[in-house]
XYZ file of C-alpha atoms in Angstrom:
175
model
C 103.437 114.885 29.243
C 99.512 114.197 29.079
C 100.796 112.820 24.959
C 100.159 108.522 24.328
C 97.701 105.973 26.147
C 100.281 105.620 29.303
C 100.820 109.500 30.386
C 97.227 109.744 29.815
C 95.824 106.361 31.937
C 98.619 107.836 34.207
C 96.801 111.558 34.623
C 93.634 109.615 34.662
C 94.392 107.629 37.196
C 96.342 111.008 39.490
C 93.576 112.280 39.170
C 90.893 110.032 40.327
C 94.010 109.331 44.132
C 93.665 113.743 43.616
C 90.101 113.651 44.287
C 90.003 111.143 46.567
C 92.518 113.100 48.798
C 90.786 116.113 48.822
C 87.674 113.947 50.234
C 89.643 112.722 52.801
C 90.149 115.942 54.400
C 87.464 117.110 54.131
C 86.103 113.893 55.700
C 88.195 113.914 59.000
C 88.222 117.592 59.640
C 85.177 118.198 58.361
C 86.006 121.140 57.515
C 84.914 122.228 53.525
C 87.258 124.976 53.696
C 90.079 126.379 55.462
C 94.356 126.157 55.888
C 96.279 123.438 54.106
C 100.407 122.342 54.562
C 101.577 120.056 52.095
C 105.194 118.979 52.536
C 106.970 117.586 50.298
C 103.597 118.951 47.778
C 106.280 118.366 44.309
C 104.753 120.058 41.542
C 101.025 121.482 42.738
C 99.143 118.847 41.484
C 97.450 118.264 44.858
C 97.882 122.228 46.129
C 95.945 122.989 42.885
C 92.889 120.093 43.256
C 92.750 121.518 46.906
C 92.609 125.300 45.896
C 89.933 124.972 43.850
C 88.420 123.154 45.571
C 88.217 127.033 48.514
C 91.549 126.014 50.836
C 94.425 128.364 51.117
C 96.754 126.097 50.293
C 100.036 126.156 50.904
C 103.247 123.833 50.037
C 107.114 123.052 51.068
C 109.035 121.581 48.734
C 113.184 120.426 48.405
C 113.186 120.207 44.317
C 114.073 123.884 43.358
C 112.537 123.175 39.445
C 109.345 121.182 40.938
C 108.179 124.316 43.273
C 108.729 126.138 40.180
C 106.271 124.416 38.266
C 104.008 124.681 41.255
C 105.064 128.934 41.627
C 104.439 128.404 38.007
C 99.905 127.272 38.469
C 99.784 129.686 41.268
C 100.797 127.591 44.031
C 102.264 128.863 46.984
C 105.583 126.794 47.286
C 108.198 127.598 49.297
C 111.446 125.118 50.147
C 111.164 123.251 52.926
C 112.893 124.539 55.549
C 110.196 126.619 55.894
C 108.724 124.329 58.021
C 110.145 126.240 60.489
C 109.149 129.412 60.455
C 105.495 129.325 60.915
C 103.703 130.466 63.752
C 101.822 128.154 65.669
C 98.796 126.646 65.085
C 98.446 128.158 61.213
C 96.686 125.001 59.442
C 93.416 122.757 59.374
C 95.125 120.259 58.200
C 98.546 118.998 57.408
C 99.416 117.029 54.801
C 103.132 113.969 53.861
C 102.547 112.044 50.804
C 104.469 109.622 50.975
C 107.195 112.222 52.941
C 108.440 111.050 56.442
C 110.229 108.055 55.146
C 112.844 110.422 53.035
C 113.305 113.316 56.993
C 116.284 113.696 58.521
C 115.330 114.467 61.867
C 112.432 113.171 62.401
C 110.918 114.800 66.324
C 111.822 117.356 65.704
C 109.903 117.740 62.283
C 107.206 115.875 63.805
C 106.828 118.468 67.379
C 106.765 121.244 64.595
C 104.549 120.146 62.700
C 102.167 119.233 65.483
C 102.419 122.941 66.684
C 101.305 124.223 63.468
C 97.664 122.572 64.208
C 95.637 124.605 64.723
C 92.656 123.202 67.559
C 91.068 120.123 65.927
C 93.879 119.861 63.490
C 94.970 117.074 61.042
C 97.782 114.821 60.059
C 97.346 113.770 57.536
C 100.631 111.077 56.751
C 101.211 108.138 53.556
C 104.063 106.126 54.042
C 105.376 102.689 52.478
C 103.920 99.798 55.335
C 106.773 97.482 55.807
C 104.486 95.231 57.148
C 101.967 95.326 52.857
C 101.398 92.067 51.568
C 103.256 94.776 48.724
C 106.045 94.136 50.255
C 105.809 90.151 52.353
C 104.698 89.533 48.287
C 108.142 90.793 46.896
C 110.428 90.718 49.704
C 114.292 92.061 49.136
C 113.208 93.087 45.802
C 109.640 95.398 47.511
C 110.108 98.592 46.231
C 109.566 101.089 48.630
C 112.826 99.778 50.640
C 114.206 103.353 48.658
C 117.589 102.244 50.379
C 119.555 104.745 51.224
C 116.595 108.248 49.964
C 113.942 105.760 52.581
C 115.655 106.254 55.642
C 112.113 104.894 57.914
C 110.193 101.951 57.452
C 106.795 102.110 58.648
C 104.402 99.909 60.514
C 101.547 100.282 61.848
C 102.028 99.628 65.375
C 105.281 101.975 64.629
C 103.538 104.745 63.018
C 100.723 104.720 66.874
C 103.892 104.794 68.450
C 105.755 107.475 67.269
C 103.577 109.852 67.052
C 102.307 109.385 70.859
C 106.669 110.090 70.848
C 104.561 113.531 69.574
C 101.160 113.792 71.096
C 99.475 112.691 68.518
C 97.063 109.548 67.418
C 96.050 107.779 65.007
C 91.902 108.335 64.365
C 92.123 105.464 61.166
C 94.807 103.723 58.917
C 93.829 102.815 55.053
C 95.719 100.887 53.300
């Protein structure tokens, strides 16, 4: 809902962050439209923005109710198991916005994600950083220590190591 001050503020901030993500996709891929996969797409808000910008979008989402809402918006969304059904080299951009920390088969996912990228394709990963200032300030009360839902906790160093293990490299690390 957009009723009430809190919900209105939430939607305002969400729209700003969605536009920022779209700019990052265009900046790092170097193209203004292409094929995009969003893993853990929720109700499809980000994919909707990218589709409106001319991208061909696909989403993967484990929650059936969220998938239904995204599909009602005209977004192509499948269960996450479909990740292993796409042909190699399908996507210019693949996004995981706070998803990787929930993945059970981390190395199989990373190999598959790399294989799904087109030549010069870009993988966008956002994860909580357990070495961040927030984590240091809140210590054991830091919200991103969301055990058991978060199976992994990443730092820039561990993310670089993970990427390297899968023949990927970080182009830029943003806060």
